[in-house]
Amino acid sequence: LGQTSLRKAPAGGPSESEHFSAWPVLKDLEGREKGDAVSRKIGDRFLVARVIRGLVEDDLVADPGSLEQQVRSLRLEVERVRPSDAEERIWDRILMASTSFDFEELTAAVLEWGRIVEGQGHLNGAQEILSLAYQLARQMGSSRQAADAARYLGKVYRTKARWSEAFRWYEVARDIAEEAGPPEQLAAVMDGLANAHRDRGNLPRAREILEEVLDLGRKTGSRYAKAIGHHDLMTVEKLRGDLPSAIRHGWMAVQNYDSRDGRFRALFDLAGVLREKGELPAAWDAYLVVSEQVEGLEAQVLCFDALAFVAALKGDQARHDLYRKKLDAMGWQRVSPVYRGQVLYYRGLSCRALGIEGEARTWLMQALAFAEEHGLNKLVFDAEAALESSAPAPIVVPTAQDALSQDLLGVREGLRDLRETLVGAGRPG
């Protein structure tokens, strides 16, 4: 179980001095309306986290009767749990595991809880909860869960741009995973570390670590390691401006993923690189393949939005209008703010590509106002830049050398085969 690495690993816990148990959870209340639904949930989250923090600080030793009474009182304070809410379902698991002293289940549930809270963008709460998961895993002697918790903590700090803590936690996770984890876990840790270097702007170091991930995949036969290594090398090469290499890595990622979701994510990202390279037919095929098979409203909105934009870039207004109508019919306004802002922005770029500049500026101004309202800083920057110009975004025109490139030919043919398979199955092409 890697007890040596666990003994050497830091004990964890919040980096700030504690004022009272689990208090960092409440920092997510800053800037919110008092008493709204989100604020009430954060308050309830704090109450649940406080119970677990108390158990952790007492080394998982508690009087059963006292703990039962504490949980009973907590259930009276916390609003009625809705089965449709993933976080509130986790609270039930956590409280049941606590009172039954099932610490293996408790550790797994708290780790999952931290990921759910991170997904909501509540990074202070996620930091506290994942810290609890890490400490529970250490107390239970579970190296695998400790490495996962440390990796997720690294990601939270990376999102907060707190680089020293991010690198520290990724290295903690790497030390544990190198001694005790399967190759897939070590690959995921190294991939996260590489992404932290990438986000910090150190592309050479990110590339170096991702090459190590690929080497790990080759040595161990782990297709997952090869898939994520190629996937993130696609992003690094794109940022370096080497689009042909990015396309090659993206296609290798698609071929190595065994999971349906992983393959679709790689295809979608590859389509974006192909679009930038001017490979519009191949980008269309990739987006279409994903759009016809992916599940969930947000994923479908992203795909249809991308298809509408590619159609506009190709000058195909009829097909652009068709996908725009499909987006309206599916209710794109119901998706999360990040994706709603993206639809507004790309509607502006699509209109510009079709030569409808007045409508383009209307959509871009809506995108800017929406981004400012919701604190979407990157979208603010992109929308402002688009409004300062009236020219369509430049697209790289494929060269004669590109036309003969074996890598690009293979990608084009592979994507065309995937699209034709869909058509053969009775789906539109």
CSV table of C-alpha atoms in Angstrom, one decimal:
chain,number,residue,atom,x,y,z
A,1,LEU,CA,0.0,0.0,0.0
A,2,GLY,CA,3.0,2.3,-0.2
A,3,GLN,CA,3.2,3.0,3.5
A,4,THR,CA,6.7,4.4,3.1
A,5,SER,CA,5.5,7.1,0.7
A,6,LEU,CA,2.5,7.9,2.9
A,7,ARG,CA,4.7,8.3,6.0
A,8,LYS,CA,6.9,10.7,4.1
A,9,ALA,CA,3.9,12.6,2.6
A,10,PRO,CA,2.8,15.8,4.3
A,11,ALA,CA,-0.1,15.6,6.8
A,12,GLY,CA,-2.2,18.0,4.7
A,13,GLY,CA,-4.9,20.3,6.0
A,14,PRO,CA,-5.8,23.9,5.1
A,15,SER,CA,-2.8,26.1,4.3
A,16,GLU,CA,-4.4,29.0,6.1
A,17,SER,CA,-4.5,29.1,9.8
A,18,GLU,CA,-7.9,27.8,11.0
A,19,HIS,CA,-10.3,30.1,12.8
A,20,PHE,CA,-12.8,27.4,13.4
A,21,SER,CA,-13.4,23.9,12.1
A,22,ALA,CA,-14.0,23.7,8.3
A,23,TRP,CA,-14.2,27.5,8.0
A,24,PRO,CA,-12.6,27.7,4.5
A,25,VAL,CA,-15.9,26.3,3.0
A,26,LEU,CA,-17.6,29.6,4.0
A,27,LYS,CA,-15.2,31.7,1.9
A,28,ASP,CA,-17.2,30.7,-1.2
A,29,LEU,CA,-20.0,33.0,0.2
A,30,GLU,CA,-18.0,36.1,-0.6
A,31,GLY,CA,-19.8,38.3,-3.1
A,32,ARG,CA,-23.0,36.3,-3.0
A,33,GLU,CA,-26.5,37.4,-2.0
A,34,LYS,CA,-27.3,36.4,1.5
A,35,GLY,CA,-30.0,33.8,1.7
A,36,ASP,CA,-30.1,32.8,-2.0
A,37,ALA,CA,-30.2,29.1,-2.9
A,38,VAL,CA,-26.4,28.8,-3.5
A,39,SER,CA,-25.6,30.6,-0.3
A,40,ARG,CA,-27.9,28.2,1.7
A,41,LYS,CA,-26.2,25.2,0.0
A,42,ILE,CA,-22.7,26.5,1.0
A,43,GLY,CA,-23.9,26.9,4.6
A,44,ASP,CA,-25.2,23.4,4.6
A,45,ARG,CA,-22.0,22.2,3.0
A,46,PHE,CA,-20.1,23.8,5.9
A,47,LEU,CA,-22.2,22.0,8.5
A,48,VAL,CA,-21.4,18.6,6.9
A,49,ALA,CA,-17.7,19.4,6.5
A,50,ARG,CA,-17.5,20.4,10.1
A,51,VAL,CA,-18.6,16.9,11.2
A,52,ILE,CA,-15.9,15.3,9.1
A,53,ARG,CA,-13.2,17.8,10.2
A,54,GLY,CA,-14.0,16.9,13.8
A,55,LEU,CA,-13.5,13.2,13.1
A,56,VAL,CA,-10.2,13.8,11.3
A,57,GLU,CA,-8.9,16.0,14.1
A,58,ASP,CA,-9.8,13.2,16.6
A,59,ASP,CA,-8.0,10.6,14.6
A,60,LEU,CA,-11.3,8.9,13.6
A,61,VAL,CA,-12.1,8.2,17.3
A,62,ALA,CA,-15.5,9.3,18.5
A,63,ASP,CA,-18.2,8.3,21.0
A,64,PRO,CA,-20.9,6.5,18.9
A,65,GLY,CA,-23.8,8.0,20.8
A,66,SER,CA,-22.4,11.5,20.7
A,67,LEU,CA,-21.7,11.3,16.9
A,68,GLU,CA,-25.2,9.9,16.3
A,69,GLN,CA,-26.7,12.8,18.1
A,70,GLN,CA,-24.5,15.3,16.2
A,71,VAL,CA,-25.6,13.8,12.9
A,72,ARG,CA,-29.2,13.8,13.9
A,73,SER,CA,-29.0,17.5,14.8
A,74,LEU,CA,-27.3,18.2,11.6
A,75,ARG,CA,-30.0,16.5,9.5
A,76,LEU,CA,-32.5,18.8,11.2
A,77,GLU,CA,-30.5,21.9,10.2
A,78,VAL,CA,-29.7,20.9,6.7
A,79,GLU,CA,-32.4,21.5,4.1
A,80,ARG,CA,-34.3,18.5,2.8
A,81,VAL,CA,-32.0,16.4,0.6
A,82,ARG,CA,-33.1,16.3,-3.0
A,83,PRO,CA,-32.3,13.0,-4.8
A,84,SER,CA,-31.8,14.9,-8.0
A,85,ASP,CA,-28.9,16.8,-6.5
A,86,ALA,CA,-25.6,15.0,-6.7
A,87,GLU,CA,-24.0,16.8,-3.9
A,88,GLU,CA,-26.9,16.4,-1.5
A,89,ARG,CA,-26.9,12.6,-2.3
A,90,ILE,CA,-23.3,12.5,-1.3
A,91,TRP,CA,-24.1,14.1,2.1
A,92,ASP,CA,-26.4,11.2,2.9
A,93,ARG,CA,-23.5,8.7,2.1
A,94,ILE,CA,-21.1,10.7,4.2
A,95,LEU,CA,-23.3,10.9,7.2
A,96,MET,CA,-24.3,7.3,7.0
A,97,ALA,CA,-20.6,6.2,6.7
A,98,SER,CA,-19.7,8.5,9.6
A,99,THR,CA,-22.2,7.0,12.1
A,100,SER,CA,-21.5,3.4,11.0
A,101,PHE,CA,-17.7,4.1,11.3
A,102,ASP,CA,-17.2,2.8,7.7
A,103,PHE,CA,-14.2,5.0,7.1
A,104,GLU,CA,-13.3,3.3,3.7
A,105,GLU,CA,-16.7,4.4,2.4
A,106,LEU,CA,-16.3,7.8,4.1
A,107,THR,CA,-13.0,8.4,2.4
A,108,ALA,CA,-14.4,7.5,-1.1
A,109,ALA,CA,-17.5,9.6,-0.6
A,110,VAL,CA,-15.6,12.7,0.6
A,111,LEU,CA,-13.2,12.4,-2.3
A,112,GLU,CA,-16.1,12.3,-4.7
A,113,TRP,CA,-17.7,15.2,-2.8
A,114,GLY,CA,-14.6,17.4,-3.4
A,115,ARG,CA,-14.8,16.8,-7.1
A,116,ILE,CA,-18.5,17.7,-7.2
A,117,VAL,CA,-17.8,21.0,-5.4
A,118,GLU,CA,-14.8,21.8,-7.6
A,119,GLY,CA,-17.1,21.2,-10.6
A,120,GLN,CA,-19.4,23.9,-9.3
A,121,GLY,CA,-16.5,26.4,-9.2
A,122,HIS,CA,-16.5,26.6,-5.4
A,123,LEU,CA,-12.8,26.3,-5.1
A,124,ASN,CA,-12.4,27.2,-1.4
A,125,GLY,CA,-14.9,24.5,-0.4
A,126,ALA,CA,-13.3,22.0,-2.8
A,127,GLN,CA,-9.9,22.8,-1.2
A,128,GLU,CA,-11.1,22.1,2.3
A,129,ILE,CA,-13.0,18.9,1.3
A,130,LEU,CA,-10.2,17.4,-0.7
A,131,SER,CA,-7.9,18.2,2.2
A,132,LEU,CA,-10.2,16.2,4.4
A,133,ALA,CA,-10.2,13.4,1.8
A,134,TYR,CA,-6.4,13.4,1.8
A,135,GLN,CA,-6.1,13.2,5.5
A,136,LEU,CA,-8.7,10.5,5.7
A,137,ALA,CA,-6.8,8.5,3.1
A,138,ARG,CA,-3.5,8.9,5.1
A,139,GLN,CA,-5.2,7.8,8.3
A,140,MET,CA,-6.7,4.8,6.6
A,141,GLY,CA,-3.4,3.9,4.9
A,142,SER,CA,-4.9,4.2,1.4
A,143,SER,CA,-2.1,5.3,-0.9
A,144,ARG,CA,-4.3,5.3,-4.0
A,145,GLN,CA,-6.9,7.6,-2.5
A,146,ALA,CA,-4.2,9.8,-1.0
A,147,ALA,CA,-2.6,10.2,-4.4
A,148,ASP,CA,-5.9,11.0,-6.0
A,149,ALA,CA,-6.8,13.6,-3.3
A,150,ALA,CA,-3.3,15.2,-3.7
A,151,ARG,CA,-3.7,15.4,-7.5
A,152,TYR,CA,-7.2,17.0,-7.2
A,153,LEU,CA,-5.8,19.5,-4.7
A,154,GLY,CA,-3.1,20.3,-7.2
A,155,LYS,CA,-5.8,21.0,-9.8
A,156,VAL,CA,-7.7,23.2,-7.4
A,157,TYR,CA,-4.6,25.3,-6.6
A,158,ARG,CA,-3.8,25.4,-10.4
A,159,THR,CA,-7.2,26.8,-11.1
A,160,LYS,CA,-6.7,29.4,-8.4
A,161,ALA,CA,-3.3,30.2,-10.0
A,162,ARG,CA,-1.5,29.5,-6.7
A,163,TRP,CA,1.4,27.9,-8.4
A,164,SER,CA,3.7,26.9,-5.5
A,165,GLU,CA,0.9,25.0,-3.8
A,166,ALA,CA,-0.2,23.4,-7.1
A,167,PHE,CA,3.3,22.1,-7.8
A,168,ARG,CA,3.7,20.9,-4.2
A,169,TRP,CA,0.5,18.8,-4.3
A,170,TYR,CA,1.3,17.4,-7.7
A,171,GLU,CA,4.7,16.3,-6.5
A,172,VAL,CA,3.1,14.8,-3.4
A,173,ALA,CA,0.8,12.8,-5.6
A,174,ARG,CA,3.6,11.8,-7.9
A,175,ASP,CA,5.8,10.5,-5.0
A,176,ILE,CA,2.9,8.3,-3.7
A,177,ALA,CA,1.8,7.1,-7.1
A,178,GLU,CA,5.4,6.2,-8.2
A,179,GLU,CA,5.7,3.9,-5.2
A,180,ALA,CA,2.2,2.5,-4.9
A,181,GLY,CA,-0.1,3.4,-7.8
A,182,PRO,CA,-0.9,1.7,-11.1
A,183,PRO,CA,0.6,3.3,-14.2
A,184,GLU,CA,-2.7,4.9,-15.1
A,185,GLN,CA,-2.7,6.8,-11.8
A,186,LEU,CA,0.9,7.9,-12.2
A,187,ALA,CA,0.1,9.0,-15.8
A,188,ALA,CA,-2.8,11.1,-14.6
A,189,VAL,CA,-0.7,12.8,-11.9
A,190,MET,CA,2.1,13.6,-14.4
A,191,ASP,CA,-0.4,14.9,-16.9
A,192,GLY,CA,-1.8,17.3,-14.3
A,193,LEU,CA,1.7,18.4,-13.4
A,194,ALA,CA,2.4,19.1,-17.1
A,195,ASN,CA,-0.8,21.1,-17.4
A,196,ALA,CA,0.2,23.2,-14.5
A,197,HIS,CA,3.5,24.0,-16.2
A,198,ARG,CA,1.5,24.7,-19.4
A,199,ASP,CA,-0.9,27.1,-17.7
A,200,ARG,CA,2.1,28.9,-16.1
A,201,GLY,CA,3.5,29.4,-19.6
A,202,ASN,CA,6.4,26.9,-19.4
A,203,LEU,CA,5.6,25.0,-22.6
A,204,PRO,CA,9.0,23.2,-22.9
A,205,ARG,CA,8.7,21.7,-19.4
A,206,ALA,CA,5.1,20.7,-20.1
A,207,ARG,CA,6.1,19.0,-23.3
A,208,GLU,CA,9.0,17.2,-21.5
A,209,ILE,CA,6.7,15.8,-18.8
A,210,LEU,CA,4.1,14.7,-21.4
A,211,GLU,CA,6.8,12.9,-23.3
A,212,GLU,CA,7.5,11.0,-20.1
A,213,VAL,CA,3.8,10.1,-19.9
A,214,LEU,CA,4.0,8.7,-23.4
A,215,ASP,CA,7.1,6.8,-22.4
A,216,LEU,CA,5.3,5.4,-19.4
A,217,GLY,CA,2.5,4.2,-21.7
A,218,ARG,CA,4.9,2.5,-24.0
A,219,LYS,CA,6.8,0.8,-21.2
A,220,THR,CA,3.7,-0.4,-19.4
A,221,GLY,CA,1.3,-0.9,-22.3
A,222,SER,CA,-1.1,1.5,-20.8
A,223,ARG,CA,-3.3,2.9,-23.5
A,224,TYR,CA,-4.8,5.4,-21.1
A,225,ALA,CA,-1.3,6.9,-20.5
A,226,LYS,CA,-0.7,7.1,-24.2
A,227,ALA,CA,-4.1,8.7,-24.8
A,228,ILE,CA,-3.8,11.5,-22.2
A,229,GLY,CA,-0.2,12.1,-23.2
A,230,HIS,CA,-1.1,12.6,-26.9
A,231,HIS,CA,-4.2,14.6,-26.0
A,232,ASP,CA,-2.4,17.2,-23.9
A,233,LEU,CA,0.5,17.3,-26.3
A,234,MET,CA,-2.0,18.3,-28.9
A,235,THR,CA,-2.8,21.4,-26.7
A,236,VAL,CA,0.9,22.2,-26.1
A,237,GLU,CA,1.8,21.9,-29.8
A,238,LYS,CA,-1.2,24.1,-30.7
A,239,LEU,CA,-0.1,26.8,-28.2
A,240,ARG,CA,3.4,26.5,-29.7
A,241,GLY,CA,1.9,27.2,-33.2
A,242,ASP,CA,2.8,23.8,-34.6
A,243,LEU,CA,-0.6,22.8,-35.9
A,244,PRO,CA,0.5,19.7,-37.9
A,245,SER,CA,2.1,18.2,-34.8
A,246,ALA,CA,-1.0,19.1,-32.8
A,247,ILE,CA,-3.2,17.3,-35.3
A,248,ARG,CA,-1.0,14.2,-35.3
A,249,HIS,CA,-1.1,14.0,-31.5
A,250,GLY,CA,-4.8,14.6,-31.5
A,251,TRP,CA,-5.5,11.7,-33.9
A,252,MET,CA,-3.2,9.4,-31.8
A,253,ALA,CA,-5.2,10.4,-28.7
A,254,VAL,CA,-8.5,9.5,-30.5
A,255,GLN,CA,-7.1,6.1,-31.4
A,256,ASN,CA,-5.7,5.3,-27.9
A,257,TYR,CA,-8.7,6.2,-25.8
A,258,ASP,CA,-10.7,3.1,-24.8
A,259,SER,CA,-13.4,5.2,-23.1
A,260,ARG,CA,-16.2,6.7,-25.2
A,261,ASP,CA,-16.1,10.0,-23.3
A,262,GLY,CA,-12.3,10.3,-23.7
A,263,ARG,CA,-12.5,9.6,-27.4
A,264,PHE,CA,-15.2,12.2,-27.9
A,265,ARG,CA,-13.3,14.8,-25.9
A,266,ALA,CA,-10.2,14.2,-28.1
A,267,LEU,CA,-12.3,14.3,-31.3
A,268,PHE,CA,-13.8,17.6,-30.3
A,269,ASP,CA,-10.5,19.2,-29.4
A,270,LEU,CA,-8.9,17.8,-32.6
A,271,ALA,CA,-11.7,19.4,-34.6
A,272,GLY,CA,-10.8,22.8,-33.1
A,273,VAL,CA,-7.2,22.4,-34.2
A,274,LEU,CA,-8.3,21.2,-37.7
A,275,ARG,CA,-10.5,24.3,-38.0
A,276,GLU,CA,-7.6,26.6,-37.1
A,277,LYS,CA,-5.5,24.8,-39.7
A,278,GLY,CA,-8.0,25.5,-42.4
A,279,GLU,CA,-9.0,21.8,-42.7
A,280,LEU,CA,-12.7,22.6,-42.6
A,281,PRO,CA,-14.0,19.4,-44.2
A,282,ALA,CA,-12.1,17.3,-41.7
A,283,ALA,CA,-13.2,19.6,-38.8
A,284,TRP,CA,-16.8,19.2,-39.9
A,285,ASP,CA,-16.5,15.4,-40.0
A,286,ALA,CA,-15.0,15.4,-36.4
A,287,TYR,CA,-17.7,17.7,-35.0
A,288,LEU,CA,-20.4,15.8,-36.7
A,289,VAL,CA,-19.3,12.4,-35.4
A,290,VAL,CA,-19.3,13.7,-31.8
A,291,SER,CA,-22.6,15.6,-32.2
A,292,GLU,CA,-24.4,12.4,-33.4
A,293,GLN,CA,-23.2,10.3,-30.5
A,294,VAL,CA,-22.6,12.5,-27.5
A,295,GLU,CA,-25.1,12.7,-24.7
A,296,GLY,CA,-26.2,15.6,-22.5
A,297,LEU,CA,-27.5,19.1,-23.4
A,298,GLU,CA,-24.3,21.0,-22.9
A,299,ALA,CA,-22.2,18.6,-25.0
A,300,GLN,CA,-24.7,18.8,-27.8
A,301,VAL,CA,-24.9,22.6,-27.6
A,302,LEU,CA,-21.1,22.8,-27.9
A,303,CYS,CA,-21.1,20.5,-31.0
A,304,PHE,CA,-24.0,22.2,-32.8
A,305,ASP,CA,-22.5,25.6,-32.1
A,306,ALA,CA,-19.2,24.4,-33.6
A,307,LEU,CA,-20.9,23.0,-36.6
A,308,ALA,CA,-22.7,26.3,-37.2
A,309,PHE,CA,-19.4,28.1,-37.0
A,310,VAL,CA,-17.6,25.8,-39.4
A,311,ALA,CA,-20.5,26.1,-41.9
A,312,ALA,CA,-20.2,29.9,-41.7
A,313,LEU,CA,-16.4,29.7,-42.3
A,314,LYS,CA,-17.2,27.5,-45.4
A,315,GLY,CA,-19.6,30.2,-46.6
A,316,ASP,CA,-22.6,27.8,-46.3
A,317,GLN,CA,-25.3,30.0,-44.8
A,318,ALA,CA,-28.1,27.5,-45.3
A,319,ARG,CA,-26.3,24.9,-43.2
A,320,HIS,CA,-25.2,27.5,-40.7
A,321,ASP,CA,-28.9,28.6,-40.3
A,322,LEU,CA,-30.0,25.0,-40.0
A,323,TYR,CA,-27.7,24.4,-37.0
A,324,ARG,CA,-28.5,27.7,-35.5
A,325,LYS,CA,-32.2,26.8,-35.5
A,326,LYS,CA,-31.4,23.4,-34.0
A,327,LEU,CA,-29.6,25.3,-31.2
A,328,ASP,CA,-32.6,27.5,-30.5
A,329,ALA,CA,-34.9,24.5,-30.5
A,330,MET,CA,-32.8,22.6,-28.0
A,331,GLY,CA,-32.8,25.5,-25.6
A,332,TRP,CA,-29.2,26.6,-25.5
A,333,GLN,CA,-30.1,29.3,-23.0
A,334,ARG,CA,-30.5,26.6,-20.3
A,335,VAL,CA,-26.8,25.6,-20.3
A,336,SER,CA,-24.2,27.0,-17.8
A,337,PRO,CA,-23.0,30.6,-18.2
A,338,VAL,CA,-19.6,29.5,-19.7
A,339,TYR,CA,-21.3,27.8,-22.6
A,340,ARG,CA,-24.1,30.4,-23.1
A,341,GLY,CA,-21.4,33.1,-23.4
A,342,GLN,CA,-19.6,30.9,-26.0
A,343,VAL,CA,-22.8,30.6,-28.1
A,344,LEU,CA,-23.2,34.4,-28.1
A,345,TYR,CA,-19.6,34.9,-29.1
A,346,TYR,CA,-19.5,32.4,-31.9
A,347,ARG,CA,-22.8,33.7,-33.3
A,348,GLY,CA,-21.0,37.0,-33.7
A,349,LEU,CA,-18.0,35.4,-35.4
A,350,SER,CA,-20.3,33.3,-37.6
A,351,CYS,CA,-22.2,36.4,-38.8
A,352,ARG,CA,-18.9,38.1,-39.5
A,353,ALA,CA,-17.6,35.2,-41.6
A,354,LEU,CA,-20.9,35.3,-43.6
A,355,GLY,CA,-20.5,39.1,-44.2
A,356,ILE,CA,-23.3,40.2,-41.9
A,357,GLU,CA,-21.3,42.7,-39.9
A,358,GLY,CA,-24.2,44.6,-38.3
A,359,GLU,CA,-25.6,41.4,-36.7
A,360,ALA,CA,-22.1,40.2,-35.9
A,361,ARG,CA,-21.5,43.3,-33.7
A,362,THR,CA,-24.9,42.9,-32.0
A,363,TRP,CA,-24.0,39.3,-30.9
A,364,LEU,CA,-20.5,40.3,-29.9
A,365,MET,CA,-21.8,43.1,-27.7
A,366,GLN,CA,-24.2,40.7,-26.1
A,367,ALA,CA,-21.4,38.3,-25.5
A,368,LEU,CA,-19.3,41.1,-23.9
A,369,ALA,CA,-22.1,42.2,-21.6
A,370,PHE,CA,-22.8,38.6,-20.6
A,371,ALA,CA,-19.2,37.9,-19.9
A,372,GLU,CA,-18.8,41.0,-17.7
A,373,GLU,CA,-22.0,40.1,-15.8
A,374,HIS,CA,-20.8,36.6,-15.1
A,375,GLY,CA,-17.1,37.3,-14.6
A,376,LEU,CA,-16.0,35.3,-17.7
A,377,ASN,CA,-12.6,37.0,-18.0
A,378,LYS,CA,-11.3,35.2,-21.1
A,379,LEU,CA,-14.5,35.8,-22.9
A,380,VAL,CA,-14.4,39.5,-22.0
A,381,PHE,CA,-10.9,39.7,-23.6
A,382,ASP,CA,-12.0,37.7,-26.7
A,383,ALA,CA,-15.2,39.7,-27.3
A,384,GLU,CA,-13.4,43.0,-26.9
A,385,ALA,CA,-10.7,42.0,-29.4
A,386,ALA,CA,-13.4,40.9,-31.9
A,387,LEU,CA,-15.3,44.2,-31.5
A,388,GLU,CA,-12.1,46.2,-32.1
A,389,SER,CA,-11.8,44.5,-35.5
A,390,SER,CA,-14.3,44.1,-38.4
A,391,ALA,CA,-12.3,41.4,-40.2
A,392,PRO,CA,-13.1,37.7,-40.0
A,393,ALA,CA,-10.7,35.7,-37.8
A,394,PRO,CA,-7.7,34.6,-40.0
A,395,ILE,CA,-7.8,30.9,-41.0
A,396,VAL,CA,-4.6,29.1,-42.1
A,397,VAL,CA,-5.0,28.0,-45.7
A,398,PRO,CA,-3.7,24.5,-46.3
A,399,THR,CA,-0.6,24.4,-48.4
A,400,ALA,CA,0.5,22.0,-51.2
A,401,GLN,CA,2.8,20.4,-48.7
A,402,ASP,CA,-0.2,19.9,-46.3
A,403,ALA,CA,-2.1,18.2,-49.1
A,404,LEU,CA,0.7,15.6,-49.5
A,405,SER,CA,1.3,15.2,-45.7
A,406,GLN,CA,0.8,11.5,-44.8
A,407,ASP,CA,-0.3,12.5,-41.3
A,408,LEU,CA,-3.0,14.9,-42.6
A,409,LEU,CA,-4.1,12.4,-45.2
A,410,GLY,CA,-4.5,9.7,-42.6
A,411,VAL,CA,-6.5,12.0,-40.3
A,412,ARG,CA,-8.8,13.2,-43.2
A,413,GLU,CA,-9.4,9.6,-44.3
A,414,GLY,CA,-9.9,8.4,-40.8
A,415,LEU,CA,-12.5,11.1,-40.0
A,416,ARG,CA,-14.2,10.6,-43.3
A,417,ASP,CA,-14.5,6.8,-42.5
A,418,LEU,CA,-16.0,7.6,-39.1
A,419,ARG,CA,-18.5,10.0,-40.7
A,420,GLU,CA,-19.5,7.5,-43.4
A,421,THR,CA,-20.0,4.9,-40.7
A,422,LEU,CA,-22.6,7.2,-39.1
A,423,VAL,CA,-24.3,7.7,-42.5
A,424,GLY,CA,-24.3,3.9,-43.1
A,425,ALA,CA,-26.0,3.5,-39.7
A,426,GLY,CA,-28.8,5.8,-40.9
A,427,ARG,CA,-27.6,9.0,-39.3
A,428,PRO,CA,-27.3,12.3,-41.3
A,429,GLY,CA,-24.0,13.2,-42.9
